[in-house]
Amino acid sequence: MTTALLTICGMLLIAAGGLKVVIPGPATDALAVAGLPSHPLLVRAGALAELLLGAAALVWSDRTVAILVGLSFAAFAAFVERLRRLPDAPSCGCFGGAGEVPSARHVVGNLLLAVGCLAAAATHAPSMVTLLRQHPSTGAVFVVATVTAAWLAGLVLRGGPGSELS
Amino acid sequence: MSAAVSAIVLAAILLGIVVVDLLRQHGRILATLHELDGGEDQPEAEPPVTPGR
């Protein structure tokens, strides 16, 4: 279970980081509203680091990487909670979109993923690439399932499918 | 539990959440449509005037 959670977190970091590198606007606005340092270049740099951390989580079976991923999700949870308490909370911009509602679900989801990553660090969970090398057939099923799960997790964290319409 | 099985279980749980979200949203859309249907009657538009009559 911990390998799956760590892999899903890695994929989410890659997706969210990649999108924010391209579209830093909503995250920049959210940081400004939360009273944190905000500049598109700063957001792009952070997003690039996020992307690289996600890639590292997929490649290396390293305790430090798993802890860093877990801490980053805990930090995202704290940031979204801070936004949620503001009267006119804007989009959190986590995935580069303008309609991402900072919801309790987003906070809880991030916290659960953070706990999963810390559990992965504690249990020395193998990375996705290690799993693919050791058991190619099981690893292929694992990759398909985790890509699907990461996509669904992205939808859930953003407030559900079609949330930008409501 | 093997990693692949746990990944499938996680995907299934997340799919369940997404489906519930979609059903809720569908319910909200239906409720809105119902409200619009049951709202005040709009005045009927006058028939178009044919030029030359």
PDB file of N, CA, C and O in Angstrom, chain A residues 46-83:
ATOM      1  N   GLY A  46       9.631  26.849  -7.571  1.00  0.00           N
ATOM      2  CA  GLY A  46       9.068  25.876  -6.624  1.00  0.00           C
ATOM      3  C   GLY A  46       8.420  24.709  -7.346  1.00  0.00           C
ATOM      4  O   GLY A  46       8.550  23.552  -6.931  1.00  0.00           O
ATOM      5  N   ALA A  47       7.720  25.038  -8.440  1.00  0.00           N
ATOM      6  CA  ALA A  47       7.030  24.000  -9.207  1.00  0.00           C
ATOM      7  C   ALA A  47       8.036  23.043  -9.854  1.00  0.00           C
ATOM      8  O   ALA A  47       7.807  21.836  -9.920  1.00  0.00           O
ATOM      9  N   LEU A  48       9.159  23.608 -10.293  1.00  0.00           N
ATOM     10  CA  LEU A  48      10.198  22.762 -10.894  1.00  0.00           C
ATOM     11  C   LEU A  48      10.784  21.811  -9.845  1.00  0.00           C
ATOM     12  O   LEU A  48      10.994  20.611 -10.112  1.00  0.00           O
ATOM     13  N   ALA A  49      10.995  22.343  -8.646  1.00  0.00           N
ATOM     14  CA  ALA A  49      11.496  21.502  -7.550  1.00  0.00           C
ATOM     15  C   ALA A  49      10.490  20.403  -7.220  1.00  0.00           C
ATOM     16  O   ALA A  49      10.862  19.251  -6.977  1.00  0.00           O
ATOM     17  N   GLU A  50       9.212  20.769  -7.258  1.00  0.00           N
ATOM     18  CA  GLU A  50       8.121  19.816  -6.998  1.00  0.00           C
ATOM     19  C   GLU A  50       8.153  18.686  -8.039  1.00  0.00           C
ATOM     20  O   GLU A  50       8.065  17.499  -7.686  1.00  0.00           O
ATOM     21  N   LEU A  51       8.313  19.097  -9.293  1.00  0.00           N
ATOM     22  CA  LEU A  51       8.371  18.129 -10.402  1.00  0.00           C
ATOM     23  C   LEU A  51       9.546  17.160 -10.229  1.00  0.00           C
ATOM     24  O   LEU A  51       9.396  15.944 -10.383  1.00  0.00           O
ATOM     25  N   LEU A  52      10.695  17.720  -9.880  1.00  0.00           N
ATOM     26  CA  LEU A  52      11.894  16.882  -9.725  1.00  0.00           C
ATOM     27  C   LEU A  52      11.758  15.944  -8.530  1.00  0.00           C
ATOM     28  O   LEU A  52      12.171  14.778  -8.589  1.00  0.00           O
ATOM     29  N   LEU A  53      11.154  16.433  -7.452  1.00  0.00           N
ATOM     30  CA  LEU A  53      10.937  15.594  -6.276  1.00  0.00           C
ATOM     31  C   LEU A  53       9.992  14.439  -6.616  1.00  0.00           C
ATOM     32  O   LEU A  53      10.214  13.289  -6.205  1.00  0.00           O
ATOM     33  N   GLY A  54       8.953  14.747  -7.398  1.00  0.00           N
ATOM     34  CA  GLY A  54       8.020  13.711  -7.831  1.00  0.00           C
ATOM     35  C   GLY A  54       8.722  12.641  -8.659  1.00  0.00           C
ATOM     36  O   GLY A  54       8.512  11.439  -8.455  1.00  0.00           O
ATOM     37  N   ALA A  55       9.571  13.091  -9.583  1.00  0.00           N
ATOM     38  CA  ALA A  55      10.316  12.144 -10.425  1.00  0.00           C
ATOM     39  C   ALA A  55      11.248  11.290  -9.566  1.00  0.00           C
ATOM     40  O   ALA A  55      11.364  10.069  -9.772  1.00  0.00           O
ATOM     41  N   ALA A  56      11.892  11.924  -8.582  1.00  0.00           N
ATOM     42  CA  ALA A  56      12.802  11.180  -7.696  1.00  0.00           C
ATOM     43  C   ALA A  56      12.042  10.112  -6.918  1.00  0.00           C
ATOM     44  O   ALA A  56      12.547   9.002  -6.709  1.00  0.00           O
ATOM     45  N   ALA A  57      10.805  10.442  -6.510  1.00  0.00           N
ATOM     46  CA  ALA A  57      10.000   9.481  -5.744  1.00  0.00           C
ATOM     47  C   ALA A  57       9.655   8.251  -6.587  1.00  0.00           C
ATOM     48  O   ALA A  57       9.500   7.150  -6.055  1.00  0.00           O
ATOM     49  N   LEU A  58       9.542   8.452  -7.905  1.00  0.00           N
ATOM     50  CA  LEU A  58       9.218   7.317  -8.782  1.00  0.00           C
ATOM     51  C   LEU A  58      10.451   6.457  -9.070  1.00  0.00           C
ATOM     52  O   LEU A  58      10.337   5.269  -9.338  1.00  0.00           O
ATOM     53  N   VAL A  59      11.618   7.090  -9.013  1.00  0.00           N
ATOM     54  CA  VAL A  59      12.837   6.394  -9.442  1.00  0.00           C
ATOM     55  C   VAL A  59      13.587   5.757  -8.267  1.00  0.00           C
ATOM     56  O   VAL A  59      13.961   4.582  -8.328  1.00  0.00           O
ATOM     57  N   TRP A  60      13.803   6.543  -7.206  1.00  0.00           N
ATOM     58  CA  TRP A  60      14.659   6.061  -6.119  1.00  0.00           C
ATOM     59  C   TRP A  60      13.865   5.528  -4.928  1.00  0.00           C
ATOM     60  O   TRP A  60      12.921   6.180  -4.478  1.00  0.00           O
ATOM     61  N   SER A  61      14.302   4.398  -4.414  1.00  0.00           N
ATOM     62  CA  SER A  61      13.713   3.860  -3.181  1.00  0.00           C
ATOM     63  C   SER A  61      14.511   4.438  -2.013  1.00  0.00           C
ATOM     64  O   SER A  61      15.314   3.746  -1.395  1.00  0.00           O
ATOM     65  N   ASP A  62      14.318   5.706  -1.768  1.00  0.00           N
ATOM     66  CA  ASP A  62      15.127   6.372  -0.757  1.00  0.00           C
ATOM     67  C   ASP A  62      14.229   6.942   0.339  1.00  0.00           C
ATOM     68  O   ASP A  62      13.218   7.578   0.047  1.00  0.00           O
ATOM     69  N   ARG A  63      14.659   6.706   1.576  1.00  0.00           N
ATOM     70  CA  ARG A  63      13.858   7.158   2.713  1.00  0.00           C
ATOM     71  C   ARG A  63      13.745   8.694   2.742  1.00  0.00           C
ATOM     72  O   ARG A  63      12.685   9.242   3.017  1.00  0.00           O
ATOM     73  N   THR A  64      14.854   9.367   2.428  1.00  0.00           N
ATOM     74  CA  THR A  64      14.853  10.841   2.463  1.00  0.00           C
ATOM     75  C   THR A  64      13.857  11.410   1.454  1.00  0.00           C
ATOM     76  O   THR A  64      13.128  12.363   1.756  1.00  0.00           O
ATOM     77  N   VAL A  65      13.841  10.818   0.247  1.00  0.00           N
ATOM     78  CA  VAL A  65      12.915  11.305  -0.786  1.00  0.00           C
ATOM     79  C   VAL A  65      11.476  11.125  -0.307  1.00  0.00           C
ATOM     80  O   VAL A  65      10.651  12.047  -0.421  1.00  0.00           O
ATOM     81  N   ALA A  66      11.165   9.957   0.271  1.00  0.00           N
ATOM     82  CA  ALA A  66       9.805   9.700   0.749  1.00  0.00           C
ATOM     83  C   ALA A  66       9.422  10.692   1.850  1.00  0.00           C
ATOM     84  O   ALA A  66       8.293  11.198   1.875  1.00  0.00           O
ATOM     85  N   ILE A  67      10.370  10.991   2.731  1.00  0.00           N
ATOM     86  CA  ILE A  67      10.086  11.958   3.806  1.00  0.00           C
ATOM     87  C   ILE A  67       9.841  13.349   3.216  1.00  0.00           C
ATOM     88  O   ILE A  67       8.908  14.053   3.607  1.00  0.00           O
ATOM     89  N   LEU A  68      10.665  13.730   2.234  1.00  0.00           N
ATOM     90  CA  LEU A  68      10.489  15.051   1.605  1.00  0.00           C
ATOM     91  C   LEU A  68       9.131  15.156   0.901  1.00  0.00           C
ATOM     92  O   LEU A  68       8.461  16.185   0.977  1.00  0.00           O
ATOM     93  N   VAL A  69       8.741  14.071   0.224  1.00  0.00           N
ATOM     94  CA  VAL A  69       7.432  14.078  -0.449  1.00  0.00           C
ATOM     95  C   VAL A  69       6.323  14.212   0.602  1.00  0.00           C
ATOM     96  O   VAL A  69       5.383  15.006   0.445  1.00  0.00           O
ATOM     97  N   GLY A  70       6.446  13.457   1.689  1.00  0.00           N
ATOM     98  CA  GLY A  70       5.448  13.531   2.759  1.00  0.00           C
ATOM     99  C   GLY A  70       5.372  14.926   3.357  1.00  0.00           C
ATOM    100  O   GLY A  70       4.282  15.468   3.561  1.00  0.00           O
ATOM    101  N   LEU A  71       6.524  15.532   3.594  1.00  0.00           N
ATOM    102  CA  LEU A  71       6.547  16.886   4.171  1.00  0.00           C
ATOM    103  C   LEU A  71       5.948  17.907   3.204  1.00  0.00           C
ATOM    104  O   LEU A  71       5.266  18.846   3.626  1.00  0.00           O
ATOM    105  N   SER A  72       6.207  17.707   1.902  1.00  0.00           N
ATOM    106  CA  SER A  72       5.648  18.653   0.934  1.00  0.00           C
ATOM    107  C   SER A  72       4.119  18.563   0.923  1.00  0.00           C
ATOM    108  O   SER A  72       3.433  19.589   0.860  1.00  0.00           O
ATOM    109  N   PHE A  73       3.569  17.354   1.042  1.00  0.00           N
ATOM    110  CA  PHE A  73       2.110  17.224   1.075  1.00  0.00           C
ATOM    111  C   PHE A  73       1.538  17.803   2.371  1.00  0.00           C
ATOM    112  O   PHE A  73       0.450  18.399   2.362  1.00  0.00           O
ATOM    113  N   ALA A  74       2.278  17.652   3.469  1.00  0.00           N
ATOM    114  CA  ALA A  74       1.829  18.262   4.729  1.00  0.00           C
ATOM    115  C   ALA A  74       1.829  19.788   4.592  1.00  0.00           C
ATOM    116  O   ALA A  74       0.915  20.466   5.072  1.00  0.00           O
ATOM    117  N   ALA A  75       2.854  20.326   3.907  1.00  0.00           N
ATOM    118  CA  ALA A  75       2.924  21.779   3.699  1.00  0.00           C
ATOM    119  C   ALA A  75       1.774  22.246   2.801  1.00  0.00           C
ATOM    120  O   ALA A  75       1.159  23.289   3.057  1.00  0.00           O
ATOM    121  N   PHE A  76       1.460  21.464   1.762  1.00  0.00           N
ATOM    122  CA  PHE A  76       0.328  21.827   0.892  1.00  0.00           C
ATOM    123  C   PHE A  76      -0.964  21.846   1.701  1.00  0.00           C
ATOM    124  O   PHE A  76      -1.810  22.727   1.517  1.00  0.00           O
ATOM    125  N   ALA A  77      -1.124  20.856   2.585  1.00  0.00           N
ATOM    126  CA  ALA A  77      -2.337  20.787   3.420  1.00  0.00           C
ATOM    127  C   ALA A  77      -2.441  22.036   4.284  1.00  0.00           C
ATOM    128  O   ALA A  77      -3.510  22.650   4.388  1.00  0.00           O
ATOM    129  N   ALA A  78      -1.314  22.452   4.882  1.00  0.00           N
ATOM    130  CA  ALA A  78      -1.319  23.645   5.738  1.00  0.00           C
ATOM    131  C   ALA A  78      -1.659  24.891   4.918  1.00  0.00           C
ATOM    132  O   ALA A  78      -2.430  25.752   5.353  1.00  0.00           O
ATOM    133  N   PHE A  79      -1.115  24.974   3.704  1.00  0.00           N
ATOM    134  CA  PHE A  79      -1.361  26.127   2.838  1.00  0.00           C
ATOM    135  C   PHE A  79      -2.839  26.198   2.430  1.00  0.00           C
ATOM    136  O   PHE A  79      -3.469  27.270   2.493  1.00  0.00           O
ATOM    137  N   VAL A  80      -3.393  25.051   2.043  1.00  0.00           N
ATOM    138  CA  VAL A  80      -4.805  25.033   1.626  1.00  0.00           C
ATOM    139  C   VAL A  80      -5.705  25.369   2.815  1.00  0.00           C
ATOM    140  O   VAL A  80      -6.698  26.093   2.672  1.00  0.00           O
ATOM    141  N   GLU A  81      -5.348  24.881   4.005  1.00  0.00           N
ATOM    142  CA  GLU A  81      -6.141  25.194   5.201  1.00  0.00           C
ATOM    143  C   GLU A  81      -6.097  26.699   5.486  1.00  0.00           C
ATOM    144  O   GLU A  81      -7.109  27.295   5.838  1.00  0.00           O
ATOM    145  N   ARG A  82      -4.926  27.277   5.304  1.00  0.00           N
ATOM    146  CA  ARG A  82      -4.790  28.728   5.513  1.00  0.00           C
ATOM    147  C   ARG A  82      -5.676  29.496   4.526  1.00  0.00           C
ATOM    148  O   ARG A  82      -6.352  30.452   4.896  1.00  0.00           O
ATOM    149  N   LEU A  83      -5.679  29.052   3.270  1.00  0.00           N
ATOM    150  CA  LEU A  83      -6.527  29.698   2.257  1.00  0.00           C
ATOM    151  C   LEU A  83      -8.004  29.529   2.591  1.00  0.00           C
ATOM    152  O   LEU A  83      -8.807  30.439   2.409  1.00  0.00           O
TER     153      LEU A  83
END
